[in-house]
Structure formats: structure tokens, C-alpha cells
mmCIF file of C-alpha atoms and ligand atoms in Angstrom:
data_model
loop_
_atom_site.group_PDB
_atom_site.id
_atom_site.type_symbol
_atom_site.label_atom_id
_atom_site.label_comp_id
_atom_site.label_asym_id
_atom_site.label_seq_id
_atom_site.Cartn_x
_atom_site.Cartn_y
_atom_site.Cartn_z
ATOM 1 C CA MET V 1 20.760 12.268 -15.858
ATOM 2 C CA GLY V 2 21.273 10.525 -12.688
ATOM 3 C CA LYS V 3 18.735 7.797 -11.296
ATOM 4 C CA GLN V 4 15.310 8.977 -10.048
ATOM 5 C CA ARG V 5 15.040 8.546 -6.435
ATOM 6 C CA VAL V 6 12.596 6.495 -4.208
ATOM 7 C CA LEU V 7 11.872 6.715 -0.674
ATOM 8 C CA SER V 8 9.486 4.509 1.352
ATOM 9 C CA GLY V 9 9.058 2.916 5.107
ATOM 10 C CA VAL V 10 7.443 0.785 7.266
ATOM 11 C CA GLN V 11 6.467 1.086 10.745
ATOM 12 C CA PRO V 12 8.047 -1.213 13.475
ATOM 13 C CA THR V 13 4.917 -2.056 14.898
ATOM 14 C CA GLY V 14 4.219 -5.854 15.152
ATOM 15 C CA ASN V 15 5.070 -8.541 12.658
ATOM 16 C CA LEU V 16 5.560 -7.648 9.053
ATOM 17 C CA HIS V 17 2.891 -9.588 6.959
ATOM 18 C CA LEU V 18 2.197 -10.521 3.371
ATOM 19 C CA GLY V 19 0.422 -7.072 2.889
ATOM 20 C CA ASN V 20 3.473 -5.400 3.479
ATOM 21 C CA TYR V 21 5.835 -7.580 1.664
ATOM 22 C CA LEU V 22 3.474 -7.741 -1.459
ATOM 23 C CA GLY V 23 2.173 -4.079 -1.473
ATOM 24 C CA ALA V 24 5.555 -2.588 -0.965
ATOM 25 C CA ILE V 25 8.893 -4.327 0.134
ATOM 26 C CA ARG V 26 8.688 -6.811 -2.610
ATOM 27 C CA ASN V 27 8.087 -4.102 -5.069
ATOM 28 C CA TRP V 28 11.168 -2.108 -3.511
ATOM 29 C CA VAL V 29 13.214 -4.912 -4.262
ATOM 30 C CA GLU V 30 12.352 -5.816 -7.819
ATOM 31 C CA ALA V 31 12.613 -2.076 -8.920
ATOM 32 C CA GLN V 32 15.821 -0.958 -6.803
ATOM 33 C CA SER V 33 18.482 -1.092 -9.303
ATOM 34 C CA GLN V 34 16.474 1.638 -11.483
ATOM 35 C CA TYR V 35 16.461 3.880 -8.942
ATOM 36 C CA ASP V 36 18.520 5.549 -6.139
ATOM 37 C CA ASN V 37 16.553 4.275 -3.039
ATOM 38 C CA PHE V 38 16.142 5.034 0.858
ATOM 39 C CA PHE V 39 14.308 2.819 2.612
ATOM 40 C CA CYS V 40 13.595 3.677 6.420
ATOM 41 C CA VAL V 41 12.230 2.256 9.497
ATOM 42 C CA VAL V 42 9.493 4.627 10.474
ATOM 43 C CA ASP V 43 10.082 4.405 14.311
ATOM 44 C CA LEU V 44 8.581 7.878 15.082
ATOM 45 C CA HIS V 45 5.611 6.851 13.468
ATOM 46 C CA ALA V 46 5.419 3.892 15.519
ATOM 47 C CA ILE V 47 4.413 5.924 18.902
ATOM 48 C CA THR V 48 1.657 7.559 17.593
ATOM 49 C CA VAL V 49 -0.505 4.930 19.052
ATOM 50 C CA PRO V 50 0.427 3.518 22.503
ATOM 51 C CA HIS V 51 3.975 1.655 22.388
ATOM 52 C CA ASN V 52 6.267 -0.616 24.258
ATOM 53 C CA PRO V 53 9.412 1.319 25.178
ATOM 54 C CA ALA V 54 11.000 -2.140 26.113
ATOM 55 C CA THR V 55 10.591 -3.592 22.588
ATOM 56 C CA LEU V 56 10.884 -0.326 20.140
ATOM 57 C CA LYS V 57 14.528 -0.779 19.597
ATOM 58 C CA SER V 58 14.597 -4.658 18.787
ATOM 59 C CA ASP V 59 11.427 -3.876 16.551
ATOM 60 C CA THR V 60 13.136 -1.400 14.825
ATOM 61 C CA TYR V 61 16.116 -3.783 14.163
ATOM 62 C CA LYS V 62 13.934 -6.607 13.196
ATOM 63 C CA ILE V 63 12.551 -4.707 10.398
ATOM 64 C CA ALA V 64 16.023 -3.092 9.319
ATOM 65 C CA ALA V 65 17.013 -7.195 9.225
ATOM 66 C CA LEU V 66 13.668 -8.209 7.051
ATOM 67 C CA TYR V 67 14.725 -5.302 4.597
ATOM 68 C CA LEU V 68 18.190 -7.066 3.935
ATOM 69 C CA ALA V 69 16.136 -10.706 4.337
ATOM 70 C CA CYS V 70 13.861 -9.792 1.711
ATOM 71 C CA GLY V 71 16.463 -8.703 -0.928
ATOM 72 C CA ILE V 72 17.085 -5.039 -0.139
ATOM 73 C CA ASP V 73 20.917 -4.572 -1.825
ATOM 74 C CA LEU V 74 22.981 -2.140 -0.272
ATOM 75 C CA GLU V 75 24.775 -1.455 -3.757
ATOM 76 C CA TYR V 76 21.355 0.283 -4.545
ATOM 77 C CA SER V 77 19.643 0.967 -1.457
ATOM 78 C CA THR V 78 20.282 2.867 1.662
ATOM 79 C CA ILE V 79 18.710 1.564 4.731
ATOM 80 C CA PHE V 80 18.233 3.892 7.860
ATOM 81 C CA VAL V 81 16.174 4.429 10.883
ATOM 82 C CA GLN V 82 14.015 7.549 10.649
ATOM 83 C CA SER V 83 14.786 8.758 14.554
ATOM 84 C CA HIS V 84 18.441 8.912 13.688
ATOM 85 C CA VAL V 85 17.894 11.594 11.417
ATOM 86 C CA SER V 86 16.749 14.425 13.473
ATOM 87 C CA ALA V 87 15.784 16.617 10.200
ATOM 88 C CA HIS V 88 12.565 14.438 10.037
ATOM 89 C CA SER V 89 11.253 15.938 13.386
ATOM 90 C CA GLU V 90 12.389 19.272 12.531
ATOM 91 C CA LEU V 91 11.036 19.492 8.913
ATOM 92 C CA THR V 92 7.723 18.125 10.524
ATOM 93 C CA TRP V 93 7.363 21.222 12.602
ATOM 94 C CA LEU V 94 8.104 23.618 9.806
ATOM 95 C CA LEU V 95 5.155 21.778 7.635
ATOM 96 C CA ASN V 96 2.930 21.457 10.740
ATOM 97 C CA CYS V 97 2.603 25.083 10.640
ATOM 98 C CA ILE V 98 1.436 25.839 6.920
ATOM 99 C CA THR V 99 -0.911 22.512 6.778
ATOM 100 C CA PRO V 100 -4.321 23.266 7.426
ATOM 101 C CA LEU V 101 -5.893 21.483 10.283
ATOM 102 C CA ASN V 102 -8.867 20.026 8.396
ATOM 103 C CA TRP V 103 -6.574 18.570 5.828
ATOM 104 C CA LEU V 104 -5.616 16.282 8.740
ATOM 105 C CA GLU V 105 -9.104 15.732 10.046
ATOM 106 C CA ARG V 106 -10.276 14.295 6.788
ATOM 107 C CA MET V 107 -7.729 11.285 6.529
ATOM 108 C CA ILE V 108 -9.192 8.271 6.560
ATOM 109 C CA GLN V 109 -6.554 6.391 8.425
ATOM 110 C CA PHE V 110 -6.650 8.827 11.157
ATOM 111 C CA LYS V 111 -10.192 8.257 11.511
ATOM 112 C CA GLU V 112 -10.019 4.601 11.496
ATOM 113 C CA LYS V 113 -7.216 4.577 13.798
ATOM 114 C CA ALA V 114 -8.959 7.383 16.194
ATOM 115 C CA ILE V 115 -11.986 5.070 16.687
ATOM 116 C CA LYS V 116 -9.942 2.195 17.807
ATOM 117 C CA GLN V 117 -7.828 4.261 20.360
ATOM 118 C CA GLY V 118 -11.156 5.797 21.858
ATOM 119 C CA GLU V 119 -10.313 8.683 24.478
ATOM 120 C CA ASN V 120 -6.655 7.884 23.925
ATOM 121 C CA VAL V 121 -5.984 9.618 20.790
ATOM 122 C CA SER V 122 -2.719 11.579 20.448
ATOM 123 C CA VAL V 123 -1.748 14.889 18.613
ATOM 124 C CA GLY V 124 0.774 12.586 16.877
ATOM 125 C CA LEU V 125 -1.846 10.293 15.395
ATOM 126 C CA LEU V 126 -3.536 13.371 13.718
ATOM 127 C CA ASP V 127 0.151 14.576 12.640
ATOM 128 C CA TYR V 128 1.130 11.175 11.183
ATOM 129 C CA PRO V 129 0.597 12.200 7.568
ATOM 130 C CA VAL V 130 2.914 15.280 7.924
ATOM 131 C CA LEU V 131 5.615 13.279 9.406
ATOM 132 C CA MET V 132 5.303 11.208 6.792
ATOM 133 C CA ALA V 133 5.173 14.120 4.065
ATOM 134 C CA ALA V 134 8.762 15.019 5.755
ATOM 135 C CA ASP V 135 10.269 11.786 5.287
ATOM 136 C CA ILE V 136 9.363 11.708 1.655
ATOM 137 C CA LEU V 137 9.993 15.598 0.892
ATOM 138 C CA LEU V 138 13.209 15.695 2.716
ATOM 139 C CA TYR V 139 14.944 13.377 0.177
ATOM 140 C CA ASP V 140 13.620 15.108 -3.039
ATOM 141 C CA ALA V 141 12.070 11.567 -3.742
ATOM 142 C CA ASP V 142 10.592 11.155 -7.521
ATOM 143 C CA LYS V 143 8.593 7.873 -6.472
ATOM 144 C CA VAL V 144 6.985 6.516 -3.568
ATOM 145 C CA PRO V 145 6.054 2.615 -3.792
ATOM 146 C CA VAL V 146 3.474 1.884 -1.250
ATOM 147 C CA GLY V 147 0.376 -0.068 -0.798
ATOM 148 C CA GLU V 148 -3.125 1.270 -1.734
ATOM 149 C CA ASP V 149 -3.997 2.456 1.845
ATOM 150 C CA GLN V 150 -1.435 5.023 1.540
ATOM 151 C CA LYS V 151 -2.597 6.801 -1.451
ATOM 152 C CA GLN V 152 -4.459 9.744 0.362
ATOM 153 C CA HIS V 153 -1.232 10.315 2.352
ATOM 154 C CA LEU V 154 0.789 10.824 -0.732
ATOM 155 C CA GLU V 155 -1.673 13.411 -2.116
ATOM 156 C CA LEU V 156 -1.434 14.933 1.056
ATOM 157 C CA THR V 157 2.341 15.201 0.580
ATOM 158 C CA ARG V 158 1.742 16.656 -2.799
ATOM 159 C CA ASP V 159 -0.544 19.160 -1.583
ATOM 160 C CA ILE V 160 1.851 20.149 1.211
ATOM 161 C CA ALA V 161 4.529 20.734 -1.011
ATOM 162 C CA VAL V 162 2.506 22.738 -3.485
ATOM 163 C CA ARG V 163 1.407 24.812 -0.745
ATOM 164 C CA ILE V 164 5.077 25.528 0.479
ATOM 165 C CA ASN V 165 6.028 25.974 -3.154
ATOM 166 C CA ASP V 166 3.168 28.690 -3.773
ATOM 167 C CA GLN V 167 3.744 30.677 -0.585
ATOM 168 C CA PHE V 168 7.780 30.181 -0.283
ATOM 169 C CA GLY V 169 9.128 29.560 -3.579
ATOM 170 C CA ASN V 170 9.056 30.697 -7.198
ATOM 171 C CA PRO V 171 7.787 28.729 -9.975
ATOM 172 C CA GLU V 172 11.499 28.605 -11.656
ATOM 173 C CA LYS V 173 12.837 27.550 -8.228
ATOM 174 C CA PRO V 174 10.307 25.435 -6.132
ATOM 175 C CA VAL V 175 11.368 24.618 -2.694
ATOM 176 C CA LEU V 176 10.271 21.075 -2.532
ATOM 177 C CA LYS V 177 9.647 18.245 -5.205
ATOM 178 C CA LEU V 178 6.580 16.896 -5.772
ATOM 179 C CA PRO V 179 6.774 13.025 -5.335
ATOM 180 C CA GLU V 180 4.247 10.368 -7.233
ATOM 181 C CA PRO V 181 3.465 7.303 -5.682
ATOM 182 C CA ILE V 182 3.818 3.999 -7.272
ATOM 183 C CA ILE V 183 1.104 1.684 -6.567
ATOM 184 C CA ARG V 184 0.984 -1.690 -8.299
ATOM 185 C CA LYS V 185 -2.369 -2.994 -9.244
ATOM 186 C CA GLU V 186 -1.670 -6.777 -7.871
ATOM 187 C CA GLY V 187 -0.953 -6.944 -4.135
ATOM 188 C CA ALA V 188 -1.805 -3.091 -3.463
ATOM 189 C CA ARG V 189 -4.186 -4.453 -1.246
ATOM 190 C CA VAL V 190 -4.050 -7.725 0.542
ATOM 191 C CA MET V 191 -6.958 -8.626 2.606
ATOM 192 C CA SER V 192 -7.452 -10.317 5.839
ATOM 193 C CA LEU V 193 -7.443 -14.236 5.970
ATOM 194 C CA THR V 194 -10.549 -14.225 8.134
ATOM 195 C CA ASP V 195 -12.676 -11.224 6.344
ATOM 196 C CA GLY V 196 -11.988 -10.967 2.324
ATOM 197 C CA THR V 197 -13.659 -7.753 2.843
ATOM 198 C CA LYS V 198 -11.039 -6.273 5.249
ATOM 199 C CA LYS V 199 -7.181 -5.259 4.840
ATOM 200 C CA MET V 200 -4.734 -7.392 5.935
ATOM 201 C CA SER V 201 -3.346 -5.348 9.042
ATOM 202 C CA LYS V 202 -0.821 -5.439 11.783
ATOM 203 C CA SER V 203 -3.154 -3.903 14.261
ATOM 204 C CA GLU V 204 -5.800 -6.482 14.006
ATOM 205 C CA PRO V 205 -6.142 -8.343 17.033
ATOM 206 C CA SER V 206 -6.615 -11.810 15.741
ATOM 207 C CA GLU V 207 -3.267 -13.601 14.171
ATOM 208 C CA MET V 208 -5.269 -15.746 12.265
ATOM 209 C CA SER V 209 -6.149 -12.701 9.907
ATOM 210 C CA ARG V 210 -2.590 -12.423 8.630
ATOM 211 C CA LEU V 211 0.552 -14.269 7.315
ATOM 212 C CA ASN V 212 3.677 -12.888 8.863
ATOM 213 C CA LEU V 213 6.884 -13.258 7.221
ATOM 214 C CA LEU V 214 8.189 -15.013 10.093
ATOM 215 C CA ASP V 215 5.582 -17.566 10.588
ATOM 216 C CA SER V 216 6.652 -21.170 10.791
ATOM 217 C CA PRO V 217 5.345 -23.765 8.335
ATOM 218 C CA GLU V 218 3.049 -24.957 11.218
ATOM 219 C CA GLU V 219 1.603 -21.393 11.434
ATOM 220 C CA ILE V 220 1.167 -20.969 7.730
ATOM 221 C CA GLN V 221 -0.575 -24.231 7.416
ATOM 222 C CA LYS V 222 -2.702 -23.553 10.532
ATOM 223 C CA LYS V 223 -3.724 -20.217 9.295
ATOM 224 C CA ILE V 224 -4.352 -21.234 5.661
ATOM 225 C CA LYS V 225 -6.351 -24.402 6.599
ATOM 226 C CA ARG V 226 -8.714 -22.284 8.972
ATOM 227 C CA CYS V 227 -8.907 -19.300 6.928
ATOM 228 C CA LYS V 228 -12.429 -18.085 5.573
ATOM 229 C CA THR V 229 -13.554 -19.362 2.101
ATOM 230 C CA ASP V 230 -17.049 -19.827 0.589
ATOM 231 C CA PRO V 231 -19.120 -22.822 -0.280
ATOM 232 C CA LEU V 232 -18.622 -22.584 -4.073
ATOM 233 C CA LYS V 233 -16.623 -25.007 -6.284
ATOM 234 C CA GLY V 234 -14.250 -23.542 -8.771
ATOM 235 C CA LEU V 235 -11.952 -20.646 -8.052
ATOM 236 C CA GLU V 236 -12.225 -17.459 -10.028
ATOM 237 C CA PHE V 237 -10.510 -13.882 -9.805
ATOM 238 C CA ASP V 238 -12.596 -10.614 -9.576
ATOM 239 C CA ASN V 239 -15.977 -11.949 -8.590
ATOM 240 C CA PRO V 240 -17.256 -9.258 -6.089
ATOM 241 C CA GLN V 241 -19.597 -11.808 -4.399
ATOM 242 C CA ARG V 242 -16.251 -13.975 -3.656
ATOM 243 C CA PRO V 243 -13.895 -11.487 -1.950
ATOM 244 C CA GLU V 244 -12.045 -14.346 -0.206
ATOM 245 C CA CYS V 245 -11.709 -16.201 -3.252
ATOM 246 C CA ASN V 246 -10.209 -13.421 -5.064
ATOM 247 C CA ASN V 247 -7.595 -12.684 -2.312
ATOM 248 C CA LEU V 248 -6.245 -16.264 -1.975
ATOM 249 C CA LEU V 249 -5.676 -16.677 -5.517
ATOM 250 C CA THR V 250 -3.936 -13.248 -5.671
ATOM 251 C CA LEU V 251 -1.731 -14.448 -2.990
ATOM 252 C CA TYR V 252 -1.151 -17.706 -5.105
ATOM 253 C CA THR V 253 -0.476 -15.589 -7.977
ATOM 254 C CA LEU V 254 2.172 -13.473 -6.456
ATOM 255 C CA LEU V 255 3.674 -16.069 -4.182
ATOM 256 C CA SER V 256 4.122 -18.479 -7.007
ATOM 257 C CA ASP V 257 5.299 -15.819 -9.518
ATOM 258 C CA LYS V 258 2.783 -17.068 -12.082
ATOM 259 C CA LYS V 259 0.656 -15.062 -14.313
ATOM 260 C CA LYS V 260 -2.701 -14.133 -13.455
ATOM 261 C CA GLU V 261 -4.291 -15.946 -16.562
ATOM 262 C CA GLU V 262 -2.228 -19.195 -15.882
ATOM 263 C CA VAL V 263 -3.503 -19.401 -12.134
ATOM 264 C CA ALA V 264 -7.316 -18.548 -13.367
ATOM 265 C CA LEU V 265 -6.937 -21.564 -15.722
ATOM 266 C CA GLU V 266 -4.983 -23.987 -13.030
ATOM 267 C CA CYS V 267 -7.741 -23.487 -10.567
ATOM 268 C CA GLN V 268 -10.863 -22.844 -12.397
ATOM 269 C CA ASP V 269 -12.021 -26.376 -11.379
ATOM 270 C CA MET V 270 -10.419 -26.881 -8.113
ATOM 271 C CA GLY V 271 -12.267 -26.754 -4.520
ATOM 272 C CA TRP V 272 -10.893 -25.482 -1.306
ATOM 273 C CA GLY V 273 -9.580 -28.833 -0.150
ATOM 274 C CA GLN V 274 -7.046 -29.209 -3.203
ATOM 275 C CA PHE V 275 -6.525 -25.263 -3.169
ATOM 276 C CA LYS V 276 -5.398 -24.878 0.564
ATOM 277 C CA PRO V 277 -2.704 -27.007 0.458
ATOM 278 C CA LEU V 278 -1.302 -25.852 -2.769
ATOM 279 C CA LEU V 279 -1.337 -22.384 -1.339
ATOM 280 C CA THR V 280 0.349 -23.505 1.907
ATOM 281 C CA GLU V 281 3.185 -25.065 0.384
ATOM 282 C CA THR V 282 3.704 -22.051 -2.401
ATOM 283 C CA ALA V 283 3.598 -19.493 0.720
ATOM 284 C CA ILE V 284 6.053 -21.893 2.890
ATOM 285 C CA THR V 285 8.384 -22.154 -0.321
ATOM 286 C CA ALA V 286 8.344 -18.560 -1.071
ATOM 287 C CA LEU V 287 9.000 -17.301 2.604
ATOM 288 C CA LYS V 288 11.624 -19.689 3.469
ATOM 289 C CA PRO V 289 14.738 -17.991 1.744
ATOM 290 C CA ILE V 290 13.655 -14.916 3.498
ATOM 291 C CA GLN V 291 13.353 -16.518 6.672
ATOM 292 C CA THR V 292 16.835 -18.062 6.471
ATOM 293 C CA LYS V 293 18.494 -14.741 5.640
ATOM 294 C CA TYR V 294 16.599 -13.212 8.486
ATOM 295 C CA GLN V 295 18.320 -15.458 10.996
ATOM 296 C CA GLN V 296 21.830 -14.759 9.333
ATOM 297 C CA VAL V 297 21.610 -10.958 9.608
ATOM 298 C CA MET V 298 20.096 -11.120 13.228
ATOM 299 C CA GLN V 299 22.999 -13.327 14.273
ATOM 300 C CA ASP V 300 25.428 -10.388 13.175
ATOM 301 C CA LYS V 301 24.097 -7.402 15.193
ATOM 302 C CA GLY V 302 27.634 -5.614 14.603
ATOM 303 C CA TYR V 303 26.901 -5.953 10.876
ATOM 304 C CA LEU V 304 23.298 -4.721 11.011
ATOM 305 C CA GLU V 305 24.583 -1.768 13.272
ATOM 306 C CA SER V 306 27.126 -0.661 10.819
ATOM 307 C CA VAL V 307 24.391 -0.639 8.107
ATOM 308 C CA LEU V 308 22.133 1.490 9.927
ATOM 309 C CA ARG V 309 25.371 3.713 10.949
ATOM 310 C CA GLU V 310 26.296 4.104 7.268
ATOM 311 C CA GLY V 311 22.426 4.702 6.105
ATOM 312 C CA ARG V 312 22.068 7.535 8.872
ATOM 313 C CA GLN V 313 25.001 9.387 7.319
ATOM 314 C CA GLN V 314 23.834 8.975 3.528
ATOM 315 C CA ALA V 315 20.476 9.944 4.845
ATOM 316 C CA GLU V 316 21.553 12.909 6.785
ATOM 317 C CA ALA V 317 23.544 14.448 4.168
ATOM 318 C CA ILE V 318 20.595 14.607 2.084
ATOM 319 C CA ALA V 319 18.300 15.376 4.592
ATOM 320 C CA ASN V 320 20.027 18.339 6.130
ATOM 321 C CA GLU V 321 20.347 19.828 2.688
ATOM 322 C CA THR V 322 16.785 20.148 2.098
ATOM 323 C CA LEU V 323 16.169 21.235 5.886
ATOM 324 C CA ALA V 324 18.503 23.953 5.274
ATOM 325 C CA ARG V 325 16.691 24.773 1.572
ATOM 326 C CA VAL V 326 13.161 24.974 3.285
ATOM 327 C CA LYS V 327 14.271 27.080 6.557
ATOM 328 C CA LYS V 328 15.974 29.566 4.091
ATOM 329 C CA ALA V 329 12.922 29.991 2.233
ATOM 330 C CA LEU V 330 10.918 30.318 5.192
ATOM 331 C CA GLY V 331 12.908 33.118 6.360
ATOM 332 C CA TYR V 332 15.065 31.617 8.882
ATOM 333 C CA SER V 333 18.839 32.655 9.236
ATOM 334 C CA LEU V 334 20.962 29.726 9.191
ATOM 335 C CA PRO V 335 23.962 29.397 11.620
ATOM 336 C CA SER V 336 27.252 29.880 9.880
HETATM 337 P P1 TYM D 401 2.825 0.300 7.271
HETATM 338 O O1 TYM D 401 4.054 0.002 8.120
HETATM 339 O O2 TYM D 401 1.630 0.221 8.006
HETATM 340 O O3 TYM D 401 2.783 -0.436 5.990
HETATM 341 C C1 TYM D 401 4.340 -0.499 5.331
HETATM 342 C C2 TYM D 401 3.820 -0.720 3.947
HETATM 343 O O4 TYM D 401 2.660 -1.826 3.902
HETATM 344 C C3 TYM D 401 1.747 -1.648 2.778
HETATM 345 N N1 TYM D 401 0.277 -2.142 3.396
HETATM 346 C C4 TYM D 401 -0.153 -2.908 2.425
HETATM 347 N N2 TYM D 401 -0.047 -3.320 1.198
HETATM 348 C C5 TYM D 401 -1.199 -4.111 0.579
HETATM 349 N N3 TYM D 401 -1.816 -4.567 1.441
HETATM 350 C C6 TYM D 401 -2.091 -4.438 2.747
HETATM 351 N N4 TYM D 401 -3.061 -5.185 3.518
HETATM 352 C C7 TYM D 401 -1.340 -3.583 3.418
HETATM 353 N N5 TYM D 401 -1.170 -3.245 4.621
HETATM 354 C C8 TYM D 401 0.024 -2.343 4.393
HETATM 355 C C9 TYM D 401 1.392 0.201 3.275
HETATM 356 O O5 TYM D 401 0.511 0.677 2.133
HETATM 357 C C10 TYM D 401 2.864 0.402 3.149
HETATM 358 O O6 TYM D 401 3.427 0.783 1.970
HETATM 359 N N6 TYM D 401 2.813 5.145 6.362
HETATM 360 C C11 TYM D 401 3.633 4.077 6.472
HETATM 361 C C12 TYM D 401 4.647 4.320 6.522
HETATM 362 C C13 TYM D 401 5.644 5.679 6.052
HETATM 363 C C14 TYM D 401 5.790 5.913 4.836
HETATM 364 C C15 TYM D 401 6.617 7.102 4.952
HETATM 365 C C16 TYM D 401 5.877 5.259 3.607
HETATM 366 C C17 TYM D 401 5.978 6.415 6.868
HETATM 367 N N7 TYM D 401 6.552 7.344 5.955
HETATM 368 C C18 TYM D 401 7.121 7.613 3.874
HETATM 369 C C19 TYM D 401 6.534 5.661 2.588
HETATM 370 C C20 TYM D 401 7.132 6.912 2.393
HETATM 371 C C21 TYM D 401 2.809 2.958 6.616
HETATM 372 O O7 TYM D 401 1.580 2.809 6.262
HETATM 373 O O8 TYM D 401 3.419 1.899 7.004
#
């Protein structure tokens, strides 16, 4: 039996932060040798909110370079850009026509983002999860490693696949494969540095709320120095009254590669004045190799382009086959 397939992606909007890394990319890297992986830069999703055309291309390359810098290995994984494979848009249209509108209207992320956009909500923002379903279903993905915030979108993806299978397939020969999310417990929901009850997010206006993968040591130091804490001494996990404490200890655990129990013991008598420099050093040390590799990759644009060209070919071969299968099931004549 061949390896199971993994698909996941990140939007090229703003800088990648520790939430994206610990909730998603690091887990892709750790498990990649077990799977046949496809990692895309989802640049079509990036225009569901107002975007800057002058930076879309460079932001897209930056994310692809960060995939490599974080340790995505082309021996196991394919890296490609969503807009380079037109099947993503085409399957989205087909899925749109069988997806009930009220399934989309109840998506939490849509509601949250729509509030931020005010009058300026595009149809694309509402349709965002259908495009995401197309990304996943095109590759017959078995597993989709994501952060906690994507759980509802994964459920929707499965619901859409079931609906297509029920309406256009037969039980022995489903049209689409049902994917499963992989959401790790630790790091699945990294919280803001300025409010431990809010998710760390690219769209939060304050830079102080997140640690970016490409932050300099000085920036890391400044952000951790100023991050929100509480007046208590002795640090502990899982106290609902102390969300910042839990978040910062979790960051330390993941970035230092230590066990939770070990960190609980190490920090149980610490005050913030002792812990903050420790977290700062740990974050700087953990991010340094990624930053060094990123600079190397960005210096060789030709190489990056060749990775994406090859990625496109590999992705397209699979995506086009699935698209043809869906079109056939829906009754389309395929060009000979
Ligand atoms: P994006 O770019 O918003 O997020 C990329 C990944 O980072 C995770 N993430 C977090 N994890 C833990 N804590 C946080 N604070 C945090 N913030 C973000 C997200 O869960 C995600 O895994 N819709 C997707 C992009 C996408 C996609 C796909 C993913 C488009 N098509 C197909 C998987 C499969 C997203 O959230 O992007």
C-alpha cells in the first residue's frame, strides 16, 4: 500500500507567526516522511480580503521560501502555488453549485472576518471555505494538518464531499475521498501576546501581539518584555484564570522541545522576571536556523522558481485527474 496523502496550506497575507508555525508548519515537517505531501501557498484565498497587488507575488514567494526554511523536504513533499493550478478555481465553481448557502453563512471565521470588513465583504470571503474544500478534495487528501481554527472548515469539506458522493456517486465508487484533520493538542491554538484569550493572528493590527518567524532578536526581546502577564508568582499550565501564563509556558515548551511535565517543574517557582529572558533566549535560538535558511533560499530566486515550477507540474497531474472525475460524475462531456 502506498503512503497516505497530506495536503495543507498557508495564506500569503502578512508575516508568518508562531501560531502558523507551531499549529501547522512544524507538524507538517515532523510527519512528512510518513506521507506523500502537498503544501500550497493559497494565494487565491489571500484576495478574499482587500489586498495589495504590488506585494502579492513577493508575499507568495516568501511563504514558499519559509516552507523550505522550516524544513519541508522535497524528497517527501511538493510545494506549489494555488493559483498556478487552475483546477482549484474550476472545482470551486462545481462545489459552489451543490453547497447550500446556509452552510457558509454559519462559518465562524466568515462571521469574524465579515465584522472586521464592515461594508466591504466580498462574495469571495463567504466562499473561502469552498475554495479550501476544493484545495483538499482535488488531491484525494487523507489527512489535513491544521490549527484548531480550521476545524470547522474541515467539517464543511467533509460535508461537501459526502453531498457530492450521495448525489453523484455510488457507495462502491465514491467521487471524492473524505479527508481527516490532524490537529495536535499542543500548539493548536497559540494565543496573542497581548491578550491570552485571543488567538495569535496575522490580521490583528498590533505587531506586539505576535512573534513572527522572521523577527530579529531585538524584536523578539521587545515583544516578550512587553507581553501581557499577571501579578502572580509561580508559573503553571491550564489555570483558566491565567490564560497568558498557559500560553507563554506552552510556547516555551514547544520552542525548547521539552516535555510539558518537565517545564511545569522547571517553572513552578519562577517569577516573570526570570521566565521572560528564558523564553526570549529560547525563541531566538529556535528561530535562528529558520531565518538563516530563509536568507539562503531568498538569495537564489532561480532555485525557488524551479521548485514552484516542478511543484505545479506534480500538483496539476493529480488535480486535473480529480477534476475530470468530478466533471464526469456531474454529467459533463470531457474534451477528447
Ligand atoms: P492561515 O494562513 O490563516 O493559517 C495557516 C495555518 O496556521 C494555523 N494557525 C494557527 N495555529 C495555531 N494557533 C494560531 N494562533 C494559529 N493561527 C493560524 C491555521 O490553523 C492553519 O493551519 N484556511 C487556511 C488556509 C488553507 C488551507 C487549505 C489549509 C487554504 N486551503 C487547505 C489546509 C488545507 C488558513 O487558515 O490559513
